[in-house]
Amino acid sequence: MNEGEPRSAVRWAAVIGGILIAAAIIALYTPWVRIFDLRKIVVKGNYYTSTSQVEASCGIRNGVNLLRAPLKQARASLLQLPWIMNASLRRILPHTLEITVRERTPIALVIDSTDSSRMMVLGKDGVIVGYARDASAQFVHVSGVSVESGPSGKISVNGDVTRTLIYLRKQGLGRDLFPRIDFSNSSAVTMYTVDGGKVVLGPSSDIEERIDELKALLRTIDLADYQMIDLRFGGEARLVPRKVVNR
């Protein structure tokens, strides 16, 4: 290798670095010179939130100086959108802004306590992301739940509700078995079966234990044979069989 080659590479790196620094200074202090003007916004990771909604919410418009664009403020605005759980923004010089969002995962439809004909979509972290357009979507229906506004302005449900729903999904006890869950009575959370039966899980405080008991019980019985299963009695399930109609 030539001894002069490393020195030449260093000189070229210094020249290129100087050019970039000069271009940045020009862009910052002479905004009328369109070196790093924003010409394209790329949005990634969105499914429930439209690209146009993300672009509008971030507040950064085409033509602005990309180096001056307030990314921190734009991210804060994006996090106000109900579906958006997290967001990151990245400048891709010379003319592109990349926005990557992570949306909330829907886990249930909550029946609106003020209007039972309306369903609210519940995210995995307990945040209500909006009203469901299609109530027949493949999510469990949840009733007897009150919602409240948190410090961030987001509307959410009690943590016991989301914890219960997530644990049921984890144990494979979903909408196909229990299309509706009622939390009206916190000491007797009740799930309803597809054929009108019900399972009383008991208080929400130790509900994971009751769900484990139910899963073990369902390995030994046919759920359709029972009108009610009551799990409130400390490890002893009370089963009420369906009435048999003689023909």
PDB file of C-alpha atoms in Angstrom:
ATOM      1  CA  MET A   1       0.000   0.000   0.000  1.00  0.00           C
ATOM      2  CA  ASN A   2       1.230   3.521  -0.842  1.00  0.00           C
ATOM      3  CA  GLU A   3       2.130   5.635   2.208  1.00  0.00           C
ATOM      4  CA  GLY A   4       0.357   8.579   0.651  1.00  0.00           C
ATOM      5  CA  GLU A   5      -2.997   6.777   0.385  1.00  0.00           C
ATOM      6  CA  PRO A   6      -4.125   7.138   4.057  1.00  0.00           C
ATOM      7  CA  ARG A   7      -3.260  10.829   3.997  1.00  0.00           C
ATOM      8  CA  SER A   8      -5.183  11.274   0.764  1.00  0.00           C
ATOM      9  CA  ALA A   9      -8.235   9.553   2.267  1.00  0.00           C
ATOM     10  CA  VAL A  10      -8.079  11.809   5.326  1.00  0.00           C
ATOM     11  CA  ARG A  11      -7.882  14.895   3.106  1.00  0.00           C
ATOM     12  CA  TRP A  12     -10.909  13.797   1.082  1.00  0.00           C
ATOM     13  CA  ALA A  13     -12.884  13.042   4.259  1.00  0.00           C
ATOM     14  CA  ALA A  14     -12.022  16.502   5.579  1.00  0.00           C
ATOM     15  CA  VAL A  15     -13.094  18.127   2.307  1.00  0.00           C
ATOM     16  CA  ILE A  16     -16.408  16.253   2.209  1.00  0.00           C
ATOM     17  CA  GLY A  17     -17.040  17.000   5.882  1.00  0.00           C
ATOM     18  CA  GLY A  18     -16.334  20.673   5.273  1.00  0.00           C
ATOM     19  CA  ILE A  19     -18.754  20.736   2.355  1.00  0.00           C
ATOM     20  CA  LEU A  20     -21.519  19.154   4.443  1.00  0.00           C
ATOM     21  CA  ILE A  21     -20.928  21.549   7.333  1.00  0.00           C
ATOM     22  CA  ALA A  22     -21.007  24.500   4.956  1.00  0.00           C
ATOM     23  CA  ALA A  23     -24.226  23.245   3.382  1.00  0.00           C
ATOM     24  CA  ALA A  24     -25.821  22.840   6.824  1.00  0.00           C
ATOM     25  CA  ILE A  25     -24.807  26.379   7.829  1.00  0.00           C
ATOM     26  CA  ILE A  26     -26.199  27.780   4.597  1.00  0.00           C
ATOM     27  CA  ALA A  27     -29.465  25.858   5.069  1.00  0.00           C
ATOM     28  CA  LEU A  28     -29.842  27.008   8.677  1.00  0.00           C
ATOM     29  CA  TYR A  29     -28.994  30.669   8.259  1.00  0.00           C
ATOM     30  CA  THR A  30     -30.161  31.332   4.713  1.00  0.00           C
ATOM     31  CA  PRO A  31     -33.576  29.608   4.584  1.00  0.00           C
ATOM     32  CA  TRP A  32     -34.331  31.114   1.183  1.00  0.00           C
ATOM     33  CA  VAL A  33     -31.666  28.835  -0.302  1.00  0.00           C
ATOM     34  CA  ARG A  34     -33.482  25.540  -0.968  1.00  0.00           C
ATOM     35  CA  ILE A  35     -30.785  23.014  -0.112  1.00  0.00           C
ATOM     36  CA  PHE A  36     -32.552  20.894   2.505  1.00  0.00           C
ATOM     37  CA  ASP A  37     -36.183  21.812   1.830  1.00  0.00           C
ATOM     38  CA  LEU A  38     -38.695  19.072   2.647  1.00  0.00           C
ATOM     39  CA  ARG A  39     -40.169  17.520  -0.486  1.00  0.00           C
ATOM     40  CA  LYS A  40     -41.309  14.097   0.631  1.00  0.00           C
ATOM     41  CA  ILE A  41     -42.810  12.542   3.789  1.00  0.00           C
ATOM     42  CA  VAL A  42     -42.641   8.749   4.134  1.00  0.00           C
ATOM     43  CA  VAL A  43     -44.969   7.110   6.685  1.00  0.00           C
ATOM     44  CA  LYS A  44     -44.357   3.561   7.931  1.00  0.00           C
ATOM     45  CA  GLY A  45     -46.113   1.215  10.354  1.00  0.00           C
ATOM     46  CA  ASN A  46     -49.623   2.656  10.059  1.00  0.00           C
ATOM     47  CA  TYR A  47     -52.636   0.460   9.428  1.00  0.00           C
ATOM     48  CA  TYR A  48     -55.607   1.946  11.285  1.00  0.00           C
ATOM     49  CA  THR A  49     -54.409   5.549  10.941  1.00  0.00           C
ATOM     50  CA  SER A  50     -54.301   6.912   7.403  1.00  0.00           C
ATOM     51  CA  THR A  51     -51.091   8.280   5.944  1.00  0.00           C
ATOM     52  CA  SER A  52     -52.757  11.639   5.336  1.00  0.00           C
ATOM     53  CA  GLN A  53     -53.832  11.801   8.980  1.00  0.00           C
ATOM     54  CA  VAL A  54     -50.278  11.120  10.166  1.00  0.00           C
ATOM     55  CA  GLU A  55     -48.868  13.766   7.815  1.00  0.00           C
ATOM     56  CA  ALA A  56     -51.438  16.357   8.911  1.00  0.00           C
ATOM     57  CA  SER A  57     -50.973  15.615  12.612  1.00  0.00           C
ATOM     58  CA  CYS A  58     -47.187  15.942  12.565  1.00  0.00           C
ATOM     59  CA  GLY A  59     -47.595  19.547  11.417  1.00  0.00           C
ATOM     60  CA  ILE A  60     -44.487  19.622   9.214  1.00  0.00           C
ATOM     61  CA  ARG A  61     -45.245  20.763   5.677  1.00  0.00           C
ATOM     62  CA  ASN A  62     -43.413  20.394   2.384  1.00  0.00           C
ATOM     63  CA  GLY A  63     -41.043  23.237   1.659  1.00  0.00           C
ATOM     64  CA  VAL A  64     -39.845  23.810   5.215  1.00  0.00           C
ATOM     65  CA  ASN A  65     -36.146  23.616   6.028  1.00  0.00           C
ATOM     66  CA  LEU A  66     -35.652  19.984   7.036  1.00  0.00           C
ATOM     67  CA  LEU A  67     -32.876  20.877   9.486  1.00  0.00           C
ATOM     68  CA  ARG A  68     -35.177  23.326  11.247  1.00  0.00           C
ATOM     69  CA  ALA A  69     -38.211  21.011  11.345  1.00  0.00           C
ATOM     70  CA  PRO A  70     -39.424  20.607  14.978  1.00  0.00           C
ATOM     71  CA  LEU A  71     -39.324  16.811  15.236  1.00  0.00           C
ATOM     72  CA  LYS A  72     -39.906  16.707  19.002  1.00  0.00           C
ATOM     73  CA  GLN A  73     -43.034  18.808  18.708  1.00  0.00           C
ATOM     74  CA  ALA A  74     -44.237  16.729  15.744  1.00  0.00           C
ATOM     75  CA  ARG A  75     -43.805  13.505  17.712  1.00  0.00           C
ATOM     76  CA  ALA A  76     -45.814  14.927  20.626  1.00  0.00           C
ATOM     77  CA  SER A  77     -48.627  15.795  18.200  1.00  0.00           C
ATOM     78  CA  LEU A  78     -48.606  12.291  16.713  1.00  0.00           C
ATOM     79  CA  LEU A  79     -48.922  10.715  20.157  1.00  0.00           C
ATOM     80  CA  GLN A  80     -52.225  12.558  20.591  1.00  0.00           C
ATOM     81  CA  LEU A  81     -53.779  10.392  17.878  1.00  0.00           C
ATOM     82  CA  PRO A  82     -55.719   7.628  19.661  1.00  0.00           C
ATOM     83  CA  TRP A  83     -54.326   4.739  17.605  1.00  0.00           C
ATOM     84  CA  ILE A  84     -50.682   5.851  17.881  1.00  0.00           C
ATOM     85  CA  MET A  85     -48.788   4.291  20.795  1.00  0.00           C
ATOM     86  CA  ASN A  86     -45.316   5.407  19.731  1.00  0.00           C
ATOM     87  CA  ALA A  87     -43.699   7.388  16.933  1.00  0.00           C
ATOM     88  CA  SER A  88     -40.237   8.258  15.681  1.00  0.00           C
ATOM     89  CA  LEU A  89     -39.183  10.815  13.076  1.00  0.00           C
ATOM     90  CA  ARG A  90     -35.969  10.797  11.059  1.00  0.00           C
ATOM     91  CA  ARG A  91     -34.478  13.283   8.627  1.00  0.00           C
ATOM     92  CA  ILE A  92     -33.158  11.689   5.451  1.00  0.00           C
ATOM     93  CA  LEU A  93     -31.173  14.411   3.757  1.00  0.00           C
ATOM     94  CA  PRO A  94     -31.522  16.172   1.502  1.00  0.00           C
ATOM     95  CA  HIS A  95     -35.322  16.267   1.125  1.00  0.00           C
ATOM     96  CA  THR A  96     -37.123  13.453   3.011  1.00  0.00           C
ATOM     97  CA  LEU A  97     -38.759  13.054   6.418  1.00  0.00           C
ATOM     98  CA  GLU A  98     -39.460   9.475   7.556  1.00  0.00           C
ATOM     99  CA  ILE A  99     -42.184   8.896  10.157  1.00  0.00           C
ATOM    100  CA  THR A 100     -42.482   5.456  11.753  1.00  0.00           C
ATOM    101  CA  VAL A 101     -45.472   4.769  14.013  1.00  0.00           C
ATOM    102  CA  ARG A 102     -46.486   1.878  16.235  1.00  0.00           C
ATOM    103  CA  GLU A 103     -50.227   1.521  16.624  1.00  0.00           C
ATOM    104  CA  ARG A 104     -52.219   0.044  19.484  1.00  0.00           C
ATOM    105  CA  THR A 105     -53.384  -3.555  19.117  1.00  0.00           C
ATOM    106  CA  PRO A 106     -57.197  -3.895  19.400  1.00  0.00           C
ATOM    107  CA  ILE A 107     -58.334  -6.630  21.795  1.00  0.00           C
ATOM    108  CA  ALA A 108     -62.053  -6.047  22.431  1.00  0.00           C
ATOM    109  CA  LEU A 109     -65.152  -3.996  21.698  1.00  0.00           C
ATOM    110  CA  VAL A 110     -66.559  -2.129  24.683  1.00  0.00           C
ATOM    111  CA  ILE A 111     -70.302  -1.501  24.748  1.00  0.00           C
ATOM    112  CA  ASP A 112     -70.903   2.216  25.246  1.00  0.00           C
ATOM    113  CA  SER A 113     -72.668   2.622  28.595  1.00  0.00           C
ATOM    114  CA  THR A 114     -74.543   5.676  27.278  1.00  0.00           C
ATOM    115  CA  ASP A 115     -75.695   3.989  24.076  1.00  0.00           C
ATOM    116  CA  SER A 116     -75.695   0.197  23.910  1.00  0.00           C
ATOM    117  CA  SER A 117     -75.905   0.264  20.101  1.00  0.00           C
ATOM    118  CA  ARG A 118     -72.393   1.719  19.869  1.00  0.00           C
ATOM    119  CA  MET A 119     -69.138  -0.177  20.336  1.00  0.00           C
ATOM    120  CA  MET A 120     -65.809   1.356  21.297  1.00  0.00           C
ATOM    121  CA  VAL A 121     -62.541  -0.270  20.213  1.00  0.00           C
ATOM    122  CA  LEU A 122     -60.265  -1.119  23.149  1.00  0.00           C
ATOM    123  CA  GLY A 123     -56.496  -1.203  22.696  1.00  0.00           C
ATOM    124  CA  LYS A 124     -54.218  -3.665  24.463  1.00  0.00           C
ATOM    125  CA  ASP A 125     -52.958  -0.980  26.838  1.00  0.00           C
ATOM    126  CA  GLY A 126     -56.490  -0.079  27.957  1.00  0.00           C
ATOM    127  CA  VAL A 127     -56.929   3.007  25.753  1.00  0.00           C
ATOM    128  CA  ILE A 128     -60.149   3.517  23.799  1.00  0.00           C
ATOM    129  CA  VAL A 129     -59.106   4.304  20.232  1.00  0.00           C
ATOM    130  CA  GLY A 130     -62.509   5.173  18.779  1.00  0.00           C
ATOM    131  CA  TYR A 131     -65.860   3.733  17.771  1.00  0.00           C
ATOM    132  CA  ALA A 132     -66.124   0.493  15.824  1.00  0.00           C
ATOM    133  CA  ARG A 133     -67.546   0.733  12.329  1.00  0.00           C
ATOM    134  CA  ASP A 134     -68.368  -2.966  12.307  1.00  0.00           C
ATOM    135  CA  ALA A 135     -69.700  -4.459  15.551  1.00  0.00           C
ATOM    136  CA  SER A 136     -69.416  -7.947  14.054  1.00  0.00           C
ATOM    137  CA  ALA A 137     -65.609  -7.749  14.097  1.00  0.00           C
ATOM    138  CA  GLN A 138     -63.963 -10.798  15.650  1.00  0.00           C
ATOM    139  CA  PHE A 139     -63.434  -9.343  19.103  1.00  0.00           C
ATOM    140  CA  VAL A 140     -65.065 -10.155  22.401  1.00  0.00           C
ATOM    141  CA  HIS A 141     -67.795  -7.724  23.466  1.00  0.00           C
ATOM    142  CA  VAL A 142     -67.288  -6.170  26.897  1.00  0.00           C
ATOM    143  CA  SER A 143     -70.112  -4.657  28.958  1.00  0.00           C
ATOM    144  CA  GLY A 144     -70.389  -2.996  32.358  1.00  0.00           C
ATOM    145  CA  VAL A 145     -67.189  -0.990  31.899  1.00  0.00           C
ATOM    146  CA  SER A 146     -66.773   2.659  32.793  1.00  0.00           C
ATOM    147  CA  VAL A 147     -64.260   4.827  30.956  1.00  0.00           C
ATOM    148  CA  GLU A 148     -62.267   7.784  32.217  1.00  0.00           C
ATOM    149  CA  SER A 149     -59.929  10.408  30.822  1.00  0.00           C
ATOM    150  CA  GLY A 150     -56.294  10.116  31.904  1.00  0.00           C
ATOM    151  CA  PRO A 151     -53.581  12.775  32.313  1.00  0.00           C
ATOM    152  CA  SER A 152     -52.657  12.480  28.633  1.00  0.00           C
ATOM    153  CA  GLY A 153     -56.245  13.139  27.578  1.00  0.00           C
ATOM    154  CA  LYS A 154     -56.699   9.574  26.354  1.00  0.00           C
ATOM    155  CA  ILE A 155     -59.890   7.735  27.340  1.00  0.00           C
ATOM    156  CA  SER A 156     -59.175   4.417  29.009  1.00  0.00           C
ATOM    157  CA  VAL A 157     -60.731   1.591  31.044  1.00  0.00           C
ATOM    158  CA  ASN A 158     -59.801   0.099  34.396  1.00  0.00           C
ATOM    159  CA  GLY A 159     -56.576  -1.923  34.370  1.00  0.00           C
ATOM    160  CA  ASP A 160     -58.353  -5.020  35.746  1.00  0.00           C
ATOM    161  CA  VAL A 161     -60.423  -5.174  32.563  1.00  0.00           C
ATOM    162  CA  THR A 162     -57.462  -5.205  30.184  1.00  0.00           C
ATOM    163  CA  ARG A 163     -55.532  -7.603  32.421  1.00  0.00           C
ATOM    164  CA  THR A 164     -58.443 -10.050  32.341  1.00  0.00           C
ATOM    165  CA  LEU A 165     -58.901  -9.803  28.569  1.00  0.00           C
ATOM    166  CA  ILE A 166     -55.212 -10.265  27.859  1.00  0.00           C
ATOM    167  CA  TYR A 167     -54.970 -13.275  30.152  1.00  0.00           C
ATOM    168  CA  LEU A 168     -58.022 -14.909  28.574  1.00  0.00           C
ATOM    169  CA  ARG A 169     -56.429 -14.513  25.127  1.00  0.00           C
ATOM    170  CA  LYS A 170     -53.183 -15.939  26.448  1.00  0.00           C
ATOM    171  CA  GLN A 171     -55.025 -19.020  27.727  1.00  0.00           C
ATOM    172  CA  GLY A 172     -56.877 -19.510  24.434  1.00  0.00           C
ATOM    173  CA  LEU A 173     -60.310 -18.619  25.849  1.00  0.00           C
ATOM    174  CA  GLY A 174     -61.461 -16.180  23.207  1.00  0.00           C
ATOM    175  CA  ARG A 175     -64.554 -15.004  21.388  1.00  0.00           C
ATOM    176  CA  ASP A 176     -65.211 -18.430  19.863  1.00  0.00           C
ATOM    177  CA  LEU A 177     -66.093 -19.709  23.374  1.00  0.00           C
ATOM    178  CA  PHE A 178     -67.086 -16.532  25.201  1.00  0.00           C
ATOM    179  CA  PRO A 179     -68.337 -13.760  22.902  1.00  0.00           C
ATOM    180  CA  ARG A 180     -69.302 -11.440  25.777  1.00  0.00           C
ATOM    181  CA  ILE A 181     -67.876 -10.573  29.192  1.00  0.00           C
ATOM    182  CA  ASP A 182     -69.684  -8.459  31.765  1.00  0.00           C
ATOM    183  CA  PHE A 183     -67.771  -6.429  34.381  1.00  0.00           C
ATOM    184  CA  SER A 184     -70.821  -4.744  35.942  1.00  0.00           C
ATOM    185  CA  ASN A 185     -70.262  -6.573  39.229  1.00  0.00           C
ATOM    186  CA  SER A 186     -66.559  -6.467  40.146  1.00  0.00           C
ATOM    187  CA  SER A 187     -67.042  -9.349  42.596  1.00  0.00           C
ATOM    188  CA  ALA A 188     -68.670 -11.564  39.968  1.00  0.00           C
ATOM    189  CA  VAL A 189     -67.140 -11.005  36.539  1.00  0.00           C
ATOM    190  CA  THR A 190     -69.249 -13.105  34.176  1.00  0.00           C
ATOM    191  CA  MET A 191     -68.576 -14.570  30.731  1.00  0.00           C
ATOM    192  CA  TYR A 192     -71.365 -15.651  28.391  1.00  0.00           C
ATOM    193  CA  THR A 193     -71.065 -18.616  26.050  1.00  0.00           C
ATOM    194  CA  VAL A 194     -72.138 -18.767  22.407  1.00  0.00           C
ATOM    195  CA  ASP A 195     -75.264 -20.755  23.338  1.00  0.00           C
ATOM    196  CA  GLY A 196     -76.492 -18.631  26.223  1.00  0.00           C
ATOM    197  CA  GLY A 197     -74.674 -20.242  29.146  1.00  0.00           C
ATOM    198  CA  LYS A 198     -72.517 -18.340  31.560  1.00  0.00           C
ATOM    199  CA  VAL A 199     -69.348 -18.708  33.588  1.00  0.00           C
ATOM    200  CA  VAL A 200     -68.996 -16.665  36.773  1.00  0.00           C
ATOM    201  CA  LEU A 201     -65.299 -16.018  37.337  1.00  0.00           C
ATOM    202  CA  GLY A 202     -65.615 -14.132  40.591  1.00  0.00           C
ATOM    203  CA  PRO A 203     -63.766 -11.003  41.743  1.00  0.00           C
ATOM    204  CA  SER A 204     -61.373  -9.269  39.364  1.00  0.00           C
ATOM    205  CA  SER A 205     -58.657  -9.135  42.048  1.00  0.00           C
ATOM    206  CA  ASP A 206     -57.531 -12.768  41.614  1.00  0.00           C
ATOM    207  CA  ILE A 207     -59.107 -13.517  38.279  1.00  0.00           C
ATOM    208  CA  GLU A 208     -56.067 -15.182  36.676  1.00  0.00           C
ATOM    209  CA  GLU A 209     -56.344 -18.043  39.156  1.00  0.00           C
ATOM    210  CA  ARG A 210     -60.023 -18.535  38.269  1.00  0.00           C
ATOM    211  CA  ILE A 211     -59.206 -18.498  34.560  1.00  0.00           C
ATOM    212  CA  ASP A 212     -56.587 -21.212  35.125  1.00  0.00           C
ATOM    213  CA  GLU A 213     -59.206 -23.279  36.976  1.00  0.00           C
ATOM    214  CA  LEU A 214     -61.659 -22.820  34.122  1.00  0.00           C
ATOM    215  CA  LYS A 215     -59.120 -23.887  31.518  1.00  0.00           C
ATOM    216  CA  ALA A 216     -58.321 -27.038  33.507  1.00  0.00           C
ATOM    217  CA  LEU A 217     -62.050 -27.759  33.968  1.00  0.00           C
ATOM    218  CA  LEU A 218     -62.776 -27.445  30.259  1.00  0.00           C
ATOM    219  CA  ARG A 219     -60.344 -30.292  29.593  1.00  0.00           C
ATOM    220  CA  THR A 220     -62.697 -32.618  31.484  1.00  0.00           C
ATOM    221  CA  ILE A 221     -66.193 -31.389  30.561  1.00  0.00           C
ATOM    222  CA  ASP A 222     -68.201 -30.250  27.551  1.00  0.00           C
ATOM    223  CA  LEU A 223     -69.030 -26.580  28.059  1.00  0.00           C
ATOM    224  CA  ALA A 224     -72.245 -26.928  26.060  1.00  0.00           C
ATOM    225  CA  ASP A 225     -73.661 -29.354  28.666  1.00  0.00           C
ATOM    226  CA  TYR A 226     -73.907 -26.678  31.356  1.00  0.00           C
ATOM    227  CA  GLN A 227     -76.117 -23.653  31.806  1.00  0.00           C
ATOM    228  CA  MET A 228     -73.829 -22.128  34.408  1.00  0.00           C
ATOM    229  CA  ILE A 229     -70.382 -22.679  35.905  1.00  0.00           C
ATOM    230  CA  ASP A 230     -69.620 -20.750  39.091  1.00  0.00           C
ATOM    231  CA  LEU A 231     -65.964 -20.458  40.096  1.00  0.00           C
ATOM    232  CA  ARG A 232     -66.324 -18.151  43.093  1.00  0.00           C
ATOM    233  CA  PHE A 233     -65.870 -20.807  45.735  1.00  0.00           C
ATOM    234  CA  GLY A 234     -62.138 -21.259  46.137  1.00  0.00           C
ATOM    235  CA  GLY A 235     -61.185 -24.070  43.802  1.00  0.00           C
ATOM    236  CA  GLU A 236     -64.582 -25.798  43.856  1.00  0.00           C
ATOM    237  CA  ALA A 237     -66.614 -25.184  40.721  1.00  0.00           C
ATOM    238  CA  ARG A 238     -70.387 -25.342  40.954  1.00  0.00           C
ATOM    239  CA  LEU A 239     -71.891 -26.674  37.747  1.00  0.00           C
ATOM    240  CA  VAL A 240     -75.522 -26.301  36.720  1.00  0.00           C
ATOM    241  CA  PRO A 241     -76.376 -28.689  33.878  1.00  0.00           C
ATOM    242  CA  ARG A 242     -78.760 -27.757  31.114  1.00  0.00           C
ATOM    243  CA  LYS A 243     -82.236 -29.196  31.339  1.00  0.00           C
ATOM    244  CA  VAL A 244     -82.741 -32.184  29.079  1.00  0.00           C
ATOM    245  CA  VAL A 245     -85.967 -32.097  27.109  1.00  0.00           C
ATOM    246  CA  ASN A 246     -87.416 -35.587  26.522  1.00  0.00           C
ATOM    247  CA  ARG A 247     -89.032 -36.130  23.165  1.00  0.00           C
TER     248      ARG A 247
END
